[in-house]
Amino acid sequence: MTRVIRTVLGDIDPATAGVVDSHDHLFLRTPVLAGQDLVDEPDALAAVERFAAAGGGTIIQWTPRGLGRGLPALRRISASTGVHLVAATGRHLRRVYPEGAAEPTRSADELAAAFIDDIDRHGCGLIKIGVGPDRLAEDERDALRAAAVAHHATGVPIAVHLEQGAAAGLVLAALDADEVDPRSIVLGHLGRNPHVEQILDAARSGAWVCIDTPSPGHPMEPDRLTRILEALIDDGHLPALLLGADTTTSASRARPDDDGPAALLTAIAPQLAQALGAEAVSTITRDNPARAWAFERGDSTP
């Protein structure tokens, strides 16, 4: 068995991933962000070029099926820039899709088959599932069950959009029932949860914790970001922390110094290095992602 990260151009050795933006969107089209869709390939290319110039090596794109994830464009951009791009399969919250979209109506079995096909034939390297903040709707439970089936069939990690940073316990329980190891689960948006103790509880499960910043749609004050990370590190979770820029709107692309993948490295990382130390920042942006996004590939796997 060989551990790899699956990118849009093929599997890579995790040791070659470099500095990683663990949660972002180069392409995204949804009625929830009407008029702010990320659909322009030259703009996406420029964002990746800026990330590369800042020292970035890999971007994990969390845009799942049916929301304009742009697989062909991702391949062209990766080939042009040399930056590794990891694409998502999966299903988001029902409300994120346009009216009449097929994805929200698919059964768990249909979703699992689609996820596996995306991974095996279309080069997707993570399964992204969106869930609401208060309870797991039946269609969200279906998506989580499908993610578990696809994970067991392929090995790729499961990334979860936690609305408002909540419901981590419900998600973890559902995936545990399907025997998914917490170390194959990445919890996104936990930084949006106002209750630090709930963030710590989620981290204590053993799952990966991805904090999103500068995330222009949900900005976080530097002091709050530092407090959350310090609390997690003091509780022993430095080896489980990830950072992502979570760019979701075209307006943010007009502010490359403040938002987007490059700003994660040019603005956020230096702030955190002062507060936490350069070694901790390297662990969060380089060492941890090389483990979080990797999976064991059998010799017969494509």
C-alpha positions as CSV (number, residue, x, y, z in Angstrom):
1,M,0.0,0.0,0.0
2,T,1.2,3.5,-0.9
3,R,0.0,6.7,0.7
4,V,-0.9,9.4,-1.8
5,I,-2.8,12.6,-2.3
6,R,-5.1,12.5,-5.3
7,T,-4.8,15.6,-7.4
8,V,-6.6,16.5,-10.7
9,L,-3.4,15.6,-12.6
10,G,-2.8,12.3,-10.7
11,D,-1.6,10.9,-7.4
12,I,1.4,12.6,-5.7
13,D,3.6,11.7,-2.8
14,P,2.3,13.7,0.2
15,A,5.8,14.8,1.0
16,T,5.8,16.9,-2.3
17,A,2.6,18.8,-1.4
18,G,4.5,21.7,0.1
19,V,2.5,24.5,1.8
20,V,-1.2,23.7,1.6
21,D,-4.3,25.8,1.6
22,S,-6.6,23.2,3.1
23,H,-10.0,24.7,2.2
24,D,-10.7,26.9,-0.7
25,H,-12.8,27.4,-3.8
26,L,-11.4,28.3,-7.2
27,F,-14.7,27.7,-8.9
28,L,-18.2,27.9,-7.3
29,R,-21.6,28.7,-8.7
30,T,-24.6,28.8,-6.4
31,P,-27.8,30.9,-6.0
32,V,-26.9,31.5,-2.4
33,L,-24.1,33.8,-3.7
34,A,-26.0,35.2,-6.7
35,G,-23.8,37.6,-8.7
36,Q,-20.7,36.6,-6.9
37,D,-20.0,33.3,-8.7
38,L,-16.4,32.1,-9.1
39,V,-16.6,31.2,-12.8
40,D,-13.7,33.1,-14.5
41,E,-10.8,30.9,-15.3
42,P,-8.2,33.7,-15.9
43,D,-9.1,35.1,-12.4
44,A,-8.7,31.6,-10.9
45,L,-5.4,31.2,-12.7
46,A,-4.1,34.5,-11.4
47,A,-5.1,33.6,-7.8
48,V,-3.2,30.3,-8.1
49,E,-0.2,32.1,-9.6
50,R,-0.2,34.5,-6.6
51,F,-0.4,31.6,-4.2
52,A,2.6,29.9,-6.0
53,A,4.6,33.2,-5.8
54,A,3.9,33.3,-2.1
55,G,5.4,29.8,-1.6
56,G,2.2,27.8,-1.9
57,G,2.3,24.2,-3.2
58,T,-1.2,22.7,-3.0
59,I,-4.8,24.0,-2.9
60,I,-7.7,21.8,-1.7
61,Q,-10.9,22.9,-3.5
62,W,-14.0,21.9,-1.5
63,T,-16.6,22.7,-4.3
64,P,-18.6,19.5,-4.7
65,R,-20.7,18.1,-7.5
66,G,-23.3,20.3,-9.2
67,L,-21.8,23.6,-8.2
68,G,-19.5,24.4,-11.1
69,R,-16.4,22.9,-9.6
70,G,-14.6,23.2,-13.0
71,L,-12.6,20.0,-13.3
72,P,-11.2,20.7,-16.8
73,A,-10.2,24.2,-15.8
74,L,-8.5,22.9,-12.6
75,R,-6.4,20.6,-14.7
76,R,-5.3,23.4,-17.0
77,I,-4.5,25.7,-14.1
78,S,-2.5,23.0,-12.3
79,A,-0.6,22.2,-15.4
80,S,0.2,25.8,-16.1
81,T,1.2,26.8,-12.6
82,G,2.7,23.6,-11.1
83,V,0.5,24.0,-8.1
84,H,-1.2,20.8,-7.0
85,L,-5.0,21.1,-7.0
86,V,-7.2,18.6,-5.2
87,A,-10.9,18.5,-6.3
88,A,-13.9,17.4,-4.4
89,T,-16.8,15.1,-5.1
90,G,-19.7,15.1,-2.6
91,R,-22.9,17.0,-2.0
92,H,-23.5,20.3,-0.2
93,L,-26.6,21.5,1.7
94,R,-29.9,21.3,-0.3
95,R,-30.3,25.1,-0.2
96,V,-27.0,25.7,-1.9
97,Y,-28.2,24.1,-5.2
98,P,-30.4,25.9,-7.9
99,E,-34.0,24.9,-8.1
100,G,-34.5,21.7,-10.1
101,A,-30.9,20.6,-9.6
102,A,-30.4,16.8,-9.7
103,E,-27.9,16.4,-6.8
104,P,-30.3,17.1,-3.9
105,T,-32.7,14.4,-5.1
106,R,-30.2,11.5,-5.4
107,S,-30.4,8.6,-3.0
108,A,-27.6,7.4,-0.8
109,D,-26.9,4.5,-3.2
110,E,-26.8,6.9,-6.2
111,L,-24.6,9.3,-4.4
112,A,-22.1,6.6,-3.4
113,A,-21.8,5.4,-6.9
114,A,-21.3,8.9,-8.2
115,F,-18.7,9.7,-5.5
116,I,-16.7,6.6,-6.3
117,D,-16.8,7.3,-10.1
118,D,-15.6,10.8,-9.4
119,I,-12.7,9.5,-7.4
120,D,-11.7,6.6,-9.6
121,R,-12.3,8.2,-13.1
122,H,-12.2,11.9,-12.6
123,G,-9.4,12.5,-10.2
124,C,-11.3,13.8,-7.2
125,G,-9.3,13.6,-3.9
126,L,-11.9,14.3,-1.2
127,I,-15.6,13.8,-0.4
128,K,-17.2,17.0,0.7
129,I,-20.6,16.9,2.6
130,G,-22.6,19.9,3.8
131,V,-24.8,19.7,6.9
132,G,-27.0,22.1,8.8
133,P,-26.4,23.5,12.3
134,D,-29.1,22.0,14.5
135,R,-30.0,18.5,13.2
136,L,-29.1,16.2,10.4
137,A,-31.8,16.2,7.8
138,E,-32.6,12.9,6.1
139,D,-30.9,13.9,2.9
140,E,-27.8,15.0,4.8
141,R,-27.8,11.6,6.5
142,D,-28.0,10.0,3.1
143,A,-25.0,12.0,1.9
144,L,-23.0,11.0,5.0
145,R,-23.8,7.4,4.4
146,A,-22.8,7.7,0.8
147,A,-19.6,9.4,1.8
148,A,-18.8,6.5,4.2
149,V,-19.4,3.9,1.5
150,A,-17.2,5.8,-1.0
151,H,-14.5,6.4,1.6
152,H,-14.3,2.6,2.4
153,A,-14.2,1.8,-1.3
154,T,-11.5,4.3,-2.2
155,G,-9.8,5.5,1.0
156,V,-10.1,9.3,0.2
157,P,-10.9,11.6,3.2
158,I,-14.3,13.1,4.0
159,A,-14.5,16.8,4.5
160,V,-17.6,18.3,6.2
161,H,-19.1,21.8,5.9
162,L,-20.4,22.5,9.3
163,E,-22.9,25.3,9.1
164,Q,-22.1,27.9,11.7
165,G,-19.4,25.5,12.9
166,A,-22.0,23.4,14.7
167,A,-23.3,19.8,14.7
168,A,-19.8,18.3,14.7
169,G,-20.9,15.7,17.3
170,L,-23.9,14.6,15.1
171,V,-21.6,14.2,12.1
172,L,-19.0,12.3,13.9
173,A,-21.6,10.0,15.4
174,A,-23.2,9.3,12.0
175,L,-19.8,8.5,10.4
176,D,-18.7,6.5,13.4
177,A,-21.8,4.3,13.0
178,D,-20.5,3.5,9.5
179,E,-17.0,2.8,10.9
180,V,-15.2,5.8,9.5
181,D,-12.0,6.5,11.4
182,P,-12.0,10.1,12.7
183,R,-8.5,10.6,11.2
184,S,-10.2,10.3,7.8
185,I,-12.6,13.2,8.6
186,V,-11.8,16.9,8.2
187,L,-14.2,19.3,10.0
188,G,-14.6,22.6,8.3
189,H,-15.8,26.0,9.6
190,L,-15.3,25.1,13.3
191,G,-13.9,28.6,13.8
192,R,-17.4,30.0,13.2
193,N,-18.6,28.3,16.4
194,P,-18.7,31.0,19.1
195,H,-18.2,28.3,21.8
196,V,-14.5,27.4,22.1
197,E,-15.3,24.4,24.3
198,Q,-17.4,22.9,21.5
199,I,-14.5,23.4,19.1
200,L,-12.3,21.6,21.6
201,D,-14.8,18.8,22.0
202,A,-14.8,18.2,18.2
203,A,-11.0,18.2,18.2
204,R,-10.9,15.6,21.0
205,S,-12.7,13.2,18.7
206,G,-9.4,12.8,16.7
207,A,-10.8,14.4,13.6
208,W,-8.9,17.1,11.7
209,V,-9.9,20.6,12.5
210,C,-9.8,23.1,9.6
211,I,-10.0,26.8,10.6
212,D,-11.0,29.1,7.7
213,T,-9.4,32.5,7.3
214,P,-9.2,35.1,5.8
215,S,-12.5,33.7,4.5
216,P,-14.0,37.0,3.3
217,G,-17.6,35.8,3.7
218,H,-17.0,35.1,7.4
219,P,-14.1,37.2,8.5
220,M,-12.4,36.4,11.8
221,E,-10.6,39.0,13.9
222,P,-6.9,38.1,14.3
223,D,-7.2,38.0,18.1
224,R,-10.0,35.5,17.9
225,L,-8.1,33.3,15.4
226,T,-5.1,33.3,17.7
227,R,-7.2,32.5,20.8
228,I,-8.9,29.6,19.1
229,L,-5.6,28.2,17.8
230,E,-3.9,28.7,21.2
231,A,-6.7,26.9,23.0
232,L,-6.5,24.0,20.6
233,I,-2.7,23.8,20.8
234,D,-2.8,24.0,24.7
235,D,-5.3,21.1,24.6
236,G,-2.8,19.0,22.6
237,H,-4.3,19.4,19.1
238,L,-1.5,21.0,17.1
239,P,-1.0,17.8,15.1
240,A,-4.7,18.0,13.9
241,L,-4.9,21.6,12.8
242,L,-5.3,22.9,9.2
243,L,-5.8,26.3,7.7
244,G,-7.8,27.3,4.6
245,A,-8.6,30.7,3.0
246,D,-12.2,29.6,2.0
247,T,-12.6,32.1,-0.9
248,T,-16.2,32.0,-2.0
249,T,-17.0,35.2,-3.9
250,S,-15.6,37.0,-7.0
251,A,-15.5,40.2,-5.0
252,S,-12.7,38.8,-2.8
253,R,-10.6,38.2,-5.9
254,A,-10.4,41.9,-6.3
255,R,-8.6,42.1,-2.9
256,P,-5.8,39.7,-3.4
257,D,-3.7,41.3,-0.6
258,D,-6.5,40.7,1.9
259,D,-8.3,37.6,0.8
260,G,-7.7,34.4,-1.1
261,P,-5.1,31.7,-1.1
262,A,-2.1,34.0,-1.3
263,A,-3.3,36.1,1.6
264,L,-3.3,33.0,3.8
265,L,0.5,32.9,3.4
266,T,1.3,36.6,3.0
267,A,-1.0,38.0,5.7
268,I,-2.3,35.3,8.0
269,A,0.7,33.1,8.4
270,P,3.1,35.9,9.5
271,Q,0.6,37.0,12.1
272,L,0.3,33.5,13.4
273,A,4.1,33.0,13.3
274,Q,4.4,35.9,15.7
275,A,1.8,34.5,18.1
276,L,2.4,30.8,17.8
277,G,5.9,30.5,16.4
278,A,7.1,29.7,12.9
279,E,7.4,25.9,13.7
280,A,3.7,25.7,14.7
281,V,2.7,27.5,11.5
282,S,4.8,25.1,9.4
283,T,3.1,22.2,11.2
284,I,-0.4,23.5,10.4
285,T,0.3,24.4,6.8
286,R,2.8,21.8,5.7
287,D,3.1,18.7,7.9
288,N,-0.5,18.2,8.9
289,P,-2.0,18.6,5.4
290,A,0.4,16.1,4.0
291,R,-1.2,13.6,6.4
292,A,-4.8,14.8,6.4
293,W,-5.3,14.7,2.6
294,A,-3.4,11.5,2.1
295,F,-4.9,8.0,1.8
296,E,-3.6,4.5,1.3
297,R,-3.8,3.4,-2.4
298,G,-3.6,-0.2,-3.3
299,D,-1.3,-1.1,-6.2
300,S,-4.4,-1.8,-8.4
301,T,-6.0,1.5,-7.7
302,P,-6.0,3.8,-10.8
